[in-house]
XYZ file of C-alpha atoms in Angstrom:
315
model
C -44.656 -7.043 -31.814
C -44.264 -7.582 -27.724
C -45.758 -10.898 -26.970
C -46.520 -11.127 -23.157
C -46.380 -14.535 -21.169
C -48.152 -14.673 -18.210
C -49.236 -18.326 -17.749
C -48.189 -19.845 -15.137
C -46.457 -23.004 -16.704
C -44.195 -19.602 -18.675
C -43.823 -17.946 -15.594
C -42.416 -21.239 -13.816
C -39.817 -21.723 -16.712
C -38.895 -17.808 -16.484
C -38.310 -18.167 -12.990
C -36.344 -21.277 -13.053
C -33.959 -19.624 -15.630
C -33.409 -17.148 -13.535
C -32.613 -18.846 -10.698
C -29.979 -20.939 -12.666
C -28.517 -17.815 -13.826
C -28.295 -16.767 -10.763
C -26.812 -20.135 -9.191
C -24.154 -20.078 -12.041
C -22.857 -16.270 -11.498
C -22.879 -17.458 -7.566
C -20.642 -20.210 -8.399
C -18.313 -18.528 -10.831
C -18.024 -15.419 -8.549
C -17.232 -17.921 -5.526
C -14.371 -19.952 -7.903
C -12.814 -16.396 -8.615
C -12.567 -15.811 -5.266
C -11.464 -19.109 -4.354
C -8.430 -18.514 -7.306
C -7.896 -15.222 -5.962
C -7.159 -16.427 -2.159
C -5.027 -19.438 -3.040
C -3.061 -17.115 -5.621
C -2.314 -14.207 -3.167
C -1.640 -16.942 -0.595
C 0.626 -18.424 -2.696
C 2.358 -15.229 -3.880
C 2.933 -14.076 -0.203
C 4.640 -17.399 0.591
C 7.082 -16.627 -2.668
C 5.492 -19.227 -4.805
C 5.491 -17.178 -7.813
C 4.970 -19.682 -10.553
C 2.291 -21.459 -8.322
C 0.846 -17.959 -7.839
C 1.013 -17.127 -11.441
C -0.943 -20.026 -12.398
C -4.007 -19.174 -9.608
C -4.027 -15.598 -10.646
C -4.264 -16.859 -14.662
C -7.156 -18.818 -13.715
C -9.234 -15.698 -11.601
C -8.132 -13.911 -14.915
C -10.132 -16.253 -17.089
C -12.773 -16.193 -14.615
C -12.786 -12.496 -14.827
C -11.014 -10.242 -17.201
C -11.890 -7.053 -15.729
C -10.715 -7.747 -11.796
C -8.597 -5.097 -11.740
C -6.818 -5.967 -8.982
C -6.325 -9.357 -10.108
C -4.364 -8.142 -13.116
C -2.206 -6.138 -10.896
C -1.528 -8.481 -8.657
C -0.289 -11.013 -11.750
C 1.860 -8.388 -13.120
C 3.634 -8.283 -9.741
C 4.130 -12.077 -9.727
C 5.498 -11.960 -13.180
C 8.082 -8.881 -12.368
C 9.186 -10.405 -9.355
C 9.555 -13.410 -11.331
C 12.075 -12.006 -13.935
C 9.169 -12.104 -16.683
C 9.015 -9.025 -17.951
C 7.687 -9.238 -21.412
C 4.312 -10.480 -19.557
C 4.540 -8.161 -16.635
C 4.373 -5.190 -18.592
C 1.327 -7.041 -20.810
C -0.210 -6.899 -17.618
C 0.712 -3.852 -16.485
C -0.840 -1.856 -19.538
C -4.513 -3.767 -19.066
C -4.429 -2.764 -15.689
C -3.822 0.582 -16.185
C -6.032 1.115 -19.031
C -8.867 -0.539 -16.636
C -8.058 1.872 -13.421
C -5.442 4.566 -14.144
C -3.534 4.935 -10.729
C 0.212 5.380 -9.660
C 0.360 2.676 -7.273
C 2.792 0.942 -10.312
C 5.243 3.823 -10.281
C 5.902 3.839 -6.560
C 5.373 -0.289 -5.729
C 8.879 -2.379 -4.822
C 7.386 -5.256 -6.837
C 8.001 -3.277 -10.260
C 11.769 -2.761 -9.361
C 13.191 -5.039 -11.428
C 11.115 -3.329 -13.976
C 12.351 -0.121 -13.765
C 16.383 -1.362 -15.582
C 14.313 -2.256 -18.301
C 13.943 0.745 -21.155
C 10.634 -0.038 -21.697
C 9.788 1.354 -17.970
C 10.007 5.191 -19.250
C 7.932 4.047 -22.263
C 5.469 2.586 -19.570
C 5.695 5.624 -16.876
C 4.682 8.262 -19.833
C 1.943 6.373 -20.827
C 0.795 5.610 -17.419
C 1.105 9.331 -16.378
C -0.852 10.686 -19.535
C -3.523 8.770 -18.274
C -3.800 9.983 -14.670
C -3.133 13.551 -15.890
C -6.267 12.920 -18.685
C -8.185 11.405 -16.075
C -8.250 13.651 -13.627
C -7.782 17.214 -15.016
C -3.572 17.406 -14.478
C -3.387 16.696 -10.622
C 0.540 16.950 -11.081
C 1.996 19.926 -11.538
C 5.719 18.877 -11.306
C 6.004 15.680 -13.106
C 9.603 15.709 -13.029
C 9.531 15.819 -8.883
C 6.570 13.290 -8.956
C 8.963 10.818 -10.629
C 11.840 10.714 -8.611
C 9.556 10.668 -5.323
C 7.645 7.530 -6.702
C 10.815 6.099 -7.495
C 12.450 6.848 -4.436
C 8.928 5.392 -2.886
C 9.740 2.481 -4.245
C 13.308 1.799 -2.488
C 12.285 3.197 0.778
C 9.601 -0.205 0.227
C 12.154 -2.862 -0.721
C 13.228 -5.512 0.495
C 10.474 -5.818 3.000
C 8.164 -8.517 1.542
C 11.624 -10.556 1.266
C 12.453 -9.733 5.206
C 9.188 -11.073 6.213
C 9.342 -14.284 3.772
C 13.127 -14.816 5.723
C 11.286 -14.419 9.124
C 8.112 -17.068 8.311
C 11.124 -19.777 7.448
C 11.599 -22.126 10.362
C 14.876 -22.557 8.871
C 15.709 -18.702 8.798
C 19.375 -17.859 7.805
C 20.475 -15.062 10.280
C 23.504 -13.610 7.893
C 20.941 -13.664 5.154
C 18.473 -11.580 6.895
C 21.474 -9.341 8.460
C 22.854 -9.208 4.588
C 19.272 -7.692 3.280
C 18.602 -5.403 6.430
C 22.575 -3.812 5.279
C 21.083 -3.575 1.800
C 18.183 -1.622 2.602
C 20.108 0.831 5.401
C 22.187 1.662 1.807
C 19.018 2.305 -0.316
C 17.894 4.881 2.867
C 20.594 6.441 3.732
C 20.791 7.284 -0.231
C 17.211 8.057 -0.233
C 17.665 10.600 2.502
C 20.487 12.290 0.574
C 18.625 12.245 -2.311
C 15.451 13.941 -0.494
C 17.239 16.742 1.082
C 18.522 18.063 -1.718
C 15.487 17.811 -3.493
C 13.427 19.730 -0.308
C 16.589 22.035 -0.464
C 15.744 22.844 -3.900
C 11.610 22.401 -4.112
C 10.341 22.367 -0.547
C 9.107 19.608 0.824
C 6.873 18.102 -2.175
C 3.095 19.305 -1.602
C -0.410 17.359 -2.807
C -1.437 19.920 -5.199
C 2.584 19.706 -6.529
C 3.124 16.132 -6.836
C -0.064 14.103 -5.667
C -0.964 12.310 -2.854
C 0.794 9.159 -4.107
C 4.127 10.941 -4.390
C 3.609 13.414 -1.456
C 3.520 10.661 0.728
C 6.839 9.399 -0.196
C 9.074 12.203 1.395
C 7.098 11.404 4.991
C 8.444 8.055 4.437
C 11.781 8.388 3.935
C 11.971 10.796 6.867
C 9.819 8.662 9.197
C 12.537 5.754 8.324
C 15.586 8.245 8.922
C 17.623 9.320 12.236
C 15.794 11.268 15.163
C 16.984 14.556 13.785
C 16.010 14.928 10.248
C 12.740 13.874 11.658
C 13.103 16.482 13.985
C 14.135 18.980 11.388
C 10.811 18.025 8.984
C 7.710 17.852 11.357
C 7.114 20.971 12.158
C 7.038 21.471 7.856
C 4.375 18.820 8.066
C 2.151 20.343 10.308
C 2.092 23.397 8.981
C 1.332 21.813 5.294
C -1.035 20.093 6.800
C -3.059 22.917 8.072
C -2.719 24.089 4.770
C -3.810 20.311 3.546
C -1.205 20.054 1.288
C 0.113 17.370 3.652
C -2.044 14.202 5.256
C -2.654 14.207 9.362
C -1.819 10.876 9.649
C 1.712 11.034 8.316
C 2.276 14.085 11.127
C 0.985 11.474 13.873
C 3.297 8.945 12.799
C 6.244 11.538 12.502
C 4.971 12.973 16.205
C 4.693 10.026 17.704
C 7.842 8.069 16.908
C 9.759 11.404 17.755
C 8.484 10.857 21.070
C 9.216 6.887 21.376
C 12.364 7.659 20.427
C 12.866 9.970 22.892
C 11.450 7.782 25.374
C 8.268 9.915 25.979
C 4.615 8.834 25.795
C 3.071 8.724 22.437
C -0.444 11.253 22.070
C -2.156 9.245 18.805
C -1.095 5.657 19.604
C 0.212 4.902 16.040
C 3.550 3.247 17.269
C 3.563 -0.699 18.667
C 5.895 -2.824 19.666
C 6.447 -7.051 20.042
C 6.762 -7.494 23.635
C 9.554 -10.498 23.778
C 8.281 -11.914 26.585
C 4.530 -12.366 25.374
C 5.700 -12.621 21.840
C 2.365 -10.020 21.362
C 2.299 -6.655 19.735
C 1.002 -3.784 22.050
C 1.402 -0.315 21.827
C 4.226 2.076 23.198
C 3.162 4.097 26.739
C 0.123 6.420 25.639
C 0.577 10.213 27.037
C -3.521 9.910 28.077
C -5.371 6.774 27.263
C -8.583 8.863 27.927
C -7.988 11.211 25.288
C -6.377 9.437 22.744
C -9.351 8.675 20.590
C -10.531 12.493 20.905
C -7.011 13.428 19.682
C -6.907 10.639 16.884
C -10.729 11.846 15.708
C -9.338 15.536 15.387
C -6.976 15.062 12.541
C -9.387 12.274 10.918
C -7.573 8.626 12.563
C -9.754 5.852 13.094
C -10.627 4.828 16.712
C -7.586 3.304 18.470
C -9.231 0.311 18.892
C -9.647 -0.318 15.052
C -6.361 0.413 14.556
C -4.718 -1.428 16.539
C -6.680 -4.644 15.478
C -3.976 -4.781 12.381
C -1.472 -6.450 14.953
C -4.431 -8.889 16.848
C -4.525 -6.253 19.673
C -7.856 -6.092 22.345
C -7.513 -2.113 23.626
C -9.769 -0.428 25.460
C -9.116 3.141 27.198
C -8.465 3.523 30.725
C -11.601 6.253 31.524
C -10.608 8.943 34.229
Protein backbone atom coordinates (compact mmCIF):
# COMPACT_ATOMS: atom_id res chain seq x y z
CA UNK A 1 0.00 0.00 0.00
CA UNK A 2 1.35 3.75 -1.15
CA UNK A 3 1.26 5.86 1.90
CA UNK A 4 1.39 9.61 0.87
CA UNK A 5 3.07 12.38 3.13
CA UNK A 6 2.07 15.64 2.59
CA UNK A 7 2.42 17.46 5.95
CA UNK A 8 4.41 19.96 6.06
CA UNK A 9 6.78 18.94 9.03
CA UNK A 10 7.31 15.47 6.16
CA UNK A 11 7.68 17.66 3.43
CA UNK A 12 10.46 19.81 5.34
CA UNK A 13 12.44 16.54 6.20
CA UNK A 14 11.99 15.32 2.39
CA UNK A 15 13.33 18.41 1.25
CA UNK A 16 16.19 18.68 3.55
CA UNK A 17 17.31 15.13 2.44
CA UNK A 18 17.38 16.13 -0.69
CA UNK A 19 19.25 18.96 -0.44
CA UNK A 20 22.00 17.00 1.49
CA UNK A 21 22.04 14.58 -1.23
CA UNK A 22 22.49 16.98 -3.37
CA UNK A 23 25.31 18.95 -1.33
CA UNK A 24 27.18 15.54 -0.98
CA UNK A 25 27.17 14.52 -4.91
CA UNK A 26 28.33 18.44 -5.32
CA UNK A 27 31.16 17.82 -3.12
CA UNK A 28 32.25 14.41 -4.30
CA UNK A 29 31.89 15.47 -8.00
CA UNK A 30 34.07 18.71 -7.10
CA UNK A 31 36.93 16.29 -5.13
CA UNK A 32 37.00 14.12 -8.43
CA UNK A 33 37.68 16.91 -10.27
CA UNK A 34 40.01 18.37 -7.95
CA UNK A 35 42.01 14.60 -8.14
CA UNK A 36 41.64 14.69 -11.71
CA UNK A 37 43.47 18.27 -12.25
CA UNK A 38 46.29 17.71 -9.78
CA UNK A 39 46.79 14.09 -11.38
CA UNK A 40 46.96 15.23 -15.08
CA UNK A 41 49.02 18.16 -13.78
CA UNK A 42 51.20 16.01 -12.24
CA UNK A 43 51.47 13.47 -15.09
CA UNK A 44 52.32 16.29 -17.64
CA UNK A 45 55.18 17.47 -15.41
CA UNK A 46 56.52 13.55 -15.49
CA UNK A 47 55.54 12.86 -11.97
CA UNK A 48 54.24 9.53 -12.67
CA UNK A 49 54.09 7.94 -9.28
CA UNK A 50 52.67 11.30 -7.85
CA UNK A 51 50.24 11.14 -10.79
CA UNK A 52 49.40 7.58 -10.22
CA UNK A 53 48.41 8.16 -6.78
CA UNK A 54 45.85 11.37 -7.81
CA UNK A 55 44.40 9.38 -10.60
CA UNK A 56 43.83 6.19 -7.91
CA UNK A 57 42.03 8.50 -5.79
CA UNK A 58 39.47 10.13 -8.84
CA UNK A 59 39.22 6.26 -9.47
CA UNK A 60 37.76 5.59 -6.06
CA UNK A 61 35.80 8.61 -6.37
CA UNK A 62 34.47 7.34 -9.58
CA UNK A 63 34.86 3.98 -11.15
CA UNK A 64 33.25 4.64 -14.33
CA UNK A 65 35.34 8.05 -15.48
CA UNK A 66 36.38 6.68 -18.40
CA UNK A 67 38.86 8.90 -19.11
CA UNK A 68 40.25 8.73 -15.79
CA UNK A 69 41.05 5.05 -16.24
CA UNK A 70 42.78 5.82 -19.41
CA UNK A 71 44.64 8.33 -18.33
CA UNK A 72 46.04 5.90 -15.23
CA UNK A 73 46.85 3.23 -17.60
CA UNK A 74 49.10 5.72 -19.41
CA UNK A 75 50.87 6.70 -16.16
CA UNK A 76 51.41 3.13 -15.31
CA UNK A 77 52.88 2.17 -19.02
CA UNK A 78 55.01 5.01 -19.07
CA UNK A 79 55.99 4.00 -15.74
CA UNK A 80 57.32 0.46 -16.66
CA UNK A 81 54.14 -1.12 -14.80
CA UNK A 82 52.70 -3.13 -17.03
CA UNK A 83 50.87 -5.80 -15.21
CA UNK A 84 48.56 -2.73 -13.94
CA UNK A 85 48.55 -0.84 -17.16
CA UNK A 86 46.99 -3.43 -19.04
CA UNK A 87 44.39 -3.97 -15.78
CA UNK A 88 43.56 -0.66 -16.72
CA UNK A 89 43.58 -0.81 -20.09
CA UNK A 90 40.87 -3.69 -20.33
CA UNK A 91 38.25 -1.59 -17.87
CA UNK A 92 38.64 1.15 -20.06
CA UNK A 93 37.95 -0.47 -23.01
CA UNK A 94 35.18 -2.53 -21.86
CA UNK A 95 33.61 0.98 -20.56
CA UNK A 96 34.16 2.94 -24.12
CA UNK A 97 35.49 0.70 -26.92
CA UNK A 98 37.79 3.11 -29.01
CA UNK A 99 41.29 2.81 -30.76
CA UNK A 100 42.82 5.72 -29.28
CA UNK A 101 45.05 2.74 -27.21
CA UNK A 102 46.32 1.18 -30.41
CA UNK A 103 47.65 4.35 -31.99
CA UNK A 104 48.74 6.48 -28.48
CA UNK A 105 52.86 6.85 -27.85
CA UNK A 106 52.08 6.32 -24.15
CA UNK A 107 51.30 2.45 -24.78
CA UNK A 108 54.76 1.97 -26.54
CA UNK A 109 56.44 0.34 -24.09
CA UNK A 110 53.45 -1.84 -24.13
CA UNK A 111 53.52 -2.97 -27.39
CA UNK A 112 57.30 -5.48 -26.62
CA UNK A 113 55.17 -7.05 -24.28
CA UNK A 114 53.24 -10.41 -25.79
CA UNK A 115 50.36 -9.66 -24.05
CA UNK A 116 49.84 -6.44 -26.48
CA UNK A 117 48.47 -8.80 -29.47
CA UNK A 118 46.37 -10.56 -26.80
CA UNK A 119 45.13 -6.94 -25.88
CA UNK A 120 44.83 -5.47 -29.66
CA UNK A 121 42.41 -8.62 -30.64
CA UNK A 122 40.35 -8.13 -27.89
CA UNK A 123 40.22 -4.47 -28.20
CA UNK A 124 39.43 -4.72 -31.99
CA UNK A 125 36.55 -7.38 -31.52
CA UNK A 126 35.00 -4.87 -29.60
CA UNK A 127 35.04 -1.87 -31.97
CA UNK A 128 34.19 -4.23 -34.86
CA UNK A 129 30.98 -5.63 -32.45
CA UNK A 130 30.25 -2.24 -31.60
CA UNK A 131 29.90 -0.66 -34.50
CA UNK A 132 28.83 -3.11 -37.27
CA UNK A 133 32.74 -3.96 -38.71
CA UNK A 134 33.91 -0.31 -39.57
CA UNK A 135 37.34 -1.99 -40.62
CA UNK A 136 37.56 -3.72 -43.47
CA UNK A 137 41.39 -4.33 -43.57
CA UNK A 138 42.40 -5.11 -40.12
CA UNK A 139 45.71 -6.14 -41.08
CA UNK A 140 46.41 -2.39 -42.72
CA UNK A 141 44.55 -0.81 -39.69
CA UNK A 142 47.27 -2.33 -37.46
CA UNK A 143 50.34 -1.34 -38.85
CA UNK A 144 48.90 2.34 -39.46
CA UNK A 145 47.95 2.60 -35.67
CA UNK A 146 51.20 1.34 -34.90
CA UNK A 147 53.05 3.40 -37.12
CA UNK A 148 50.61 6.30 -35.51
CA UNK A 149 52.09 5.68 -32.62
CA UNK A 150 55.95 6.39 -33.57
CA UNK A 151 55.17 9.25 -35.78
CA UNK A 152 53.76 10.57 -31.86
CA UNK A 153 56.84 9.71 -29.78
CA UNK A 154 58.97 11.27 -28.15
CA UNK A 155 57.04 14.47 -28.12
CA UNK A 156 55.55 14.64 -24.58
CA UNK A 157 59.38 13.94 -23.53
CA UNK A 158 60.63 17.02 -25.95
CA UNK A 159 58.29 19.32 -24.31
CA UNK A 160 59.05 18.01 -20.57
CA UNK A 161 63.09 18.78 -21.78
CA UNK A 162 61.93 22.31 -22.95
CA UNK A 163 59.77 23.31 -19.48
CA UNK A 164 63.30 22.42 -17.50
CA UNK A 165 65.11 25.60 -16.62
CA UNK A 166 67.98 23.39 -16.51
CA UNK A 167 67.40 21.93 -20.13
CA UNK A 168 70.29 19.67 -21.44
CA UNK A 169 70.82 20.76 -25.14
CA UNK A 170 72.64 17.25 -26.30
CA UNK A 171 69.77 15.56 -24.58
CA UNK A 172 67.12 17.27 -26.46
CA UNK A 173 69.42 17.12 -29.81
CA UNK A 174 69.88 13.15 -28.83
CA UNK A 175 65.82 12.61 -28.78
CA UNK A 176 65.03 14.99 -31.83
CA UNK A 177 67.91 12.27 -33.83
CA UNK A 178 65.78 9.50 -32.36
CA UNK A 179 62.60 10.53 -33.66
CA UNK A 180 64.07 11.76 -37.39
CA UNK A 181 64.99 7.63 -37.31
CA UNK A 182 61.45 6.48 -36.28
CA UNK A 183 60.15 8.94 -39.49
CA UNK A 184 62.27 8.45 -41.89
CA UNK A 185 61.38 4.55 -41.20
CA UNK A 186 57.83 5.41 -40.98
CA UNK A 187 57.91 7.00 -44.39
CA UNK A 188 59.54 3.90 -45.89
CA UNK A 189 57.28 1.86 -44.30
CA UNK A 190 54.14 3.97 -45.69
CA UNK A 191 55.13 4.03 -49.23
CA UNK A 192 55.30 0.71 -49.68
CA UNK A 193 52.26 0.10 -48.02
CA UNK A 194 50.33 3.04 -50.41
CA UNK A 195 52.41 1.27 -53.21
CA UNK A 196 50.68 -1.83 -52.43
CA UNK A 197 47.00 -0.64 -50.90
CA UNK A 198 46.54 2.99 -51.89
CA UNK A 199 46.62 5.42 -49.63
CA UNK A 200 44.50 3.82 -46.59
CA UNK A 201 40.73 5.13 -46.92
CA UNK A 202 37.94 5.67 -43.85
CA UNK A 203 35.65 3.06 -44.98
CA UNK A 204 39.16 0.70 -45.31
CA UNK A 205 40.82 1.31 -42.14
CA UNK A 206 38.82 3.94 -39.96
CA UNK A 207 39.16 7.29 -39.19
CA UNK A 208 41.61 6.55 -36.35
CA UNK A 209 44.00 4.76 -38.68
CA UNK A 210 43.25 6.84 -41.86
CA UNK A 211 44.54 9.66 -40.20
CA UNK A 212 47.85 8.19 -39.57
CA UNK A 213 49.25 8.13 -43.23
CA UNK A 214 48.41 12.22 -43.36
CA UNK A 215 50.69 12.30 -40.51
CA UNK A 216 53.54 10.73 -41.47
CA UNK A 217 53.46 12.62 -44.76
CA UNK A 218 52.67 16.01 -43.19
CA UNK A 219 56.00 15.26 -40.95
CA UNK A 220 58.06 14.14 -44.17
CA UNK A 221 60.21 16.21 -46.89
CA UNK A 222 58.44 18.84 -49.26
CA UNK A 223 58.13 16.26 -51.98
CA UNK A 224 56.42 13.24 -50.74
CA UNK A 225 54.05 15.82 -49.50
CA UNK A 226 53.94 17.05 -52.79
CA UNK A 227 53.53 13.65 -54.30
CA UNK A 228 50.33 12.76 -51.71
CA UNK A 229 48.00 15.90 -51.66
CA UNK A 230 46.54 15.89 -54.59
CA UNK A 231 45.46 11.87 -53.40
CA UNK A 232 43.97 13.65 -50.44
CA UNK A 233 41.84 15.90 -52.08
CA UNK A 234 40.48 13.82 -54.29
CA UNK A 235 39.60 11.18 -51.30
CA UNK A 236 38.31 13.76 -49.73
CA UNK A 237 35.73 14.70 -52.21
CA UNK A 238 34.99 11.26 -52.11
CA UNK A 239 35.05 11.59 -48.00
CA UNK A 240 37.09 8.83 -47.59
CA UNK A 241 39.68 11.37 -46.41
CA UNK A 242 39.10 14.41 -43.64
CA UNK A 243 39.35 18.31 -45.03
CA UNK A 244 41.31 19.30 -42.38
CA UNK A 245 44.24 16.97 -42.92
CA UNK A 246 44.26 18.45 -46.83
CA UNK A 247 44.51 22.10 -45.21
CA UNK A 248 47.29 21.17 -43.14
CA UNK A 249 49.05 19.25 -46.08
CA UNK A 250 48.11 22.56 -48.43
CA UNK A 251 49.16 24.87 -46.29
CA UNK A 252 52.57 23.78 -45.05
CA UNK A 253 53.35 22.98 -48.82
CA UNK A 254 53.02 26.53 -49.26
CA UNK A 255 55.11 27.76 -46.02
CA UNK A 256 57.56 25.71 -47.15
CA UNK A 257 57.70 27.11 -50.26
CA UNK A 258 57.64 30.44 -48.88
CA UNK A 259 54.10 31.32 -50.20
CA UNK A 260 51.08 32.58 -48.24
CA UNK A 261 49.05 30.04 -46.49
CA UNK A 262 44.88 30.03 -47.72
CA UNK A 263 43.36 28.18 -44.27
CA UNK A 264 45.72 29.64 -41.64
CA UNK A 265 46.48 26.24 -39.96
CA UNK A 266 50.36 26.83 -39.79
CA UNK A 267 52.00 29.25 -36.80
CA UNK A 268 55.06 30.08 -35.87
CA UNK A 269 57.10 31.50 -32.38
CA UNK A 270 58.24 34.79 -33.42
CA UNK A 271 61.86 34.96 -31.50
CA UNK A 272 61.73 38.30 -30.97
CA UNK A 273 58.20 38.48 -29.16
CA UNK A 274 58.67 34.99 -27.90
CA UNK A 275 54.62 34.80 -29.20
CA UNK A 276 53.09 32.36 -31.57
CA UNK A 277 51.36 34.00 -34.67
CA UNK A 278 50.50 32.66 -37.78
CA UNK A 279 52.54 32.34 -41.14
CA UNK A 280 51.56 35.27 -44.00
CA UNK A 281 47.76 34.51 -44.89
CA UNK A 282 47.14 34.53 -48.91
CA UNK A 283 43.69 36.80 -48.00
CA UNK A 284 42.91 37.55 -44.43
CA UNK A 285 39.37 38.51 -45.72
CA UNK A 286 38.59 35.24 -46.98
CA UNK A 287 40.18 32.97 -44.85
CA UNK A 288 37.29 32.15 -42.61
CA UNK A 289 34.96 31.67 -45.83
CA UNK A 290 37.63 29.21 -47.10
CA UNK A 291 38.14 27.47 -43.59
CA UNK A 292 33.98 27.21 -43.26
CA UNK A 293 33.93 25.41 -46.78
CA UNK A 294 35.70 22.25 -45.89
CA UNK A 295 34.13 22.33 -42.18
CA UNK A 296 37.37 24.35 -40.01
CA UNK A 297 36.42 26.31 -37.18
CA UNK A 298 36.68 30.15 -37.40
CA UNK A 299 40.34 31.27 -37.47
CA UNK A 300 39.94 33.04 -34.55
CA UNK A 301 39.02 29.87 -32.44
CA UNK A 302 41.69 28.21 -33.74
CA UNK A 303 44.22 30.05 -33.26
CA UNK A 304 43.32 30.63 -29.49
CA UNK A 305 45.24 27.05 -28.90
CA UNK A 306 48.62 29.11 -29.01
CA UNK A 307 47.11 32.44 -26.79
CA UNK A 308 46.67 34.25 -30.18
CA UNK A 309 44.08 37.64 -30.48
CA UNK A 310 43.28 37.52 -34.59
CA UNK A 311 40.99 39.37 -36.21
CA UNK A 312 40.70 39.70 -40.21
CA UNK A 313 41.86 42.58 -42.04
CA UNK A 314 38.20 43.45 -43.98
CA UNK A 315 38.71 44.81 -47.64
Amino acid sequence: MLILLTDRKTQFIMKRIFFFCCFAFFVSTEAEAQFLKKADSLYNEGQLMLAIDAYKESYKADSSDDNNIYNLACAFAQAGMPDSAFKYLYITSNLNSEERSLSDPDFLPLKKDKRWDVFENYLVALIQQKYDNPIADEDYARKLWRMKALDQAYYRDLELLRKKADTNVSAEKSLWQKKEVLNKQNQKEIELLIAKKGWPKISQVGNSAAAAAFLIIQHSELPLQKKYLPVIKKLCEKREAVWSSYALMYDRIQVSEKKPQRYGSQVNLNPQTNKHEPFPLEDESKVDEWRKEIGMQPLAEYLKHWDIKWEPKVK
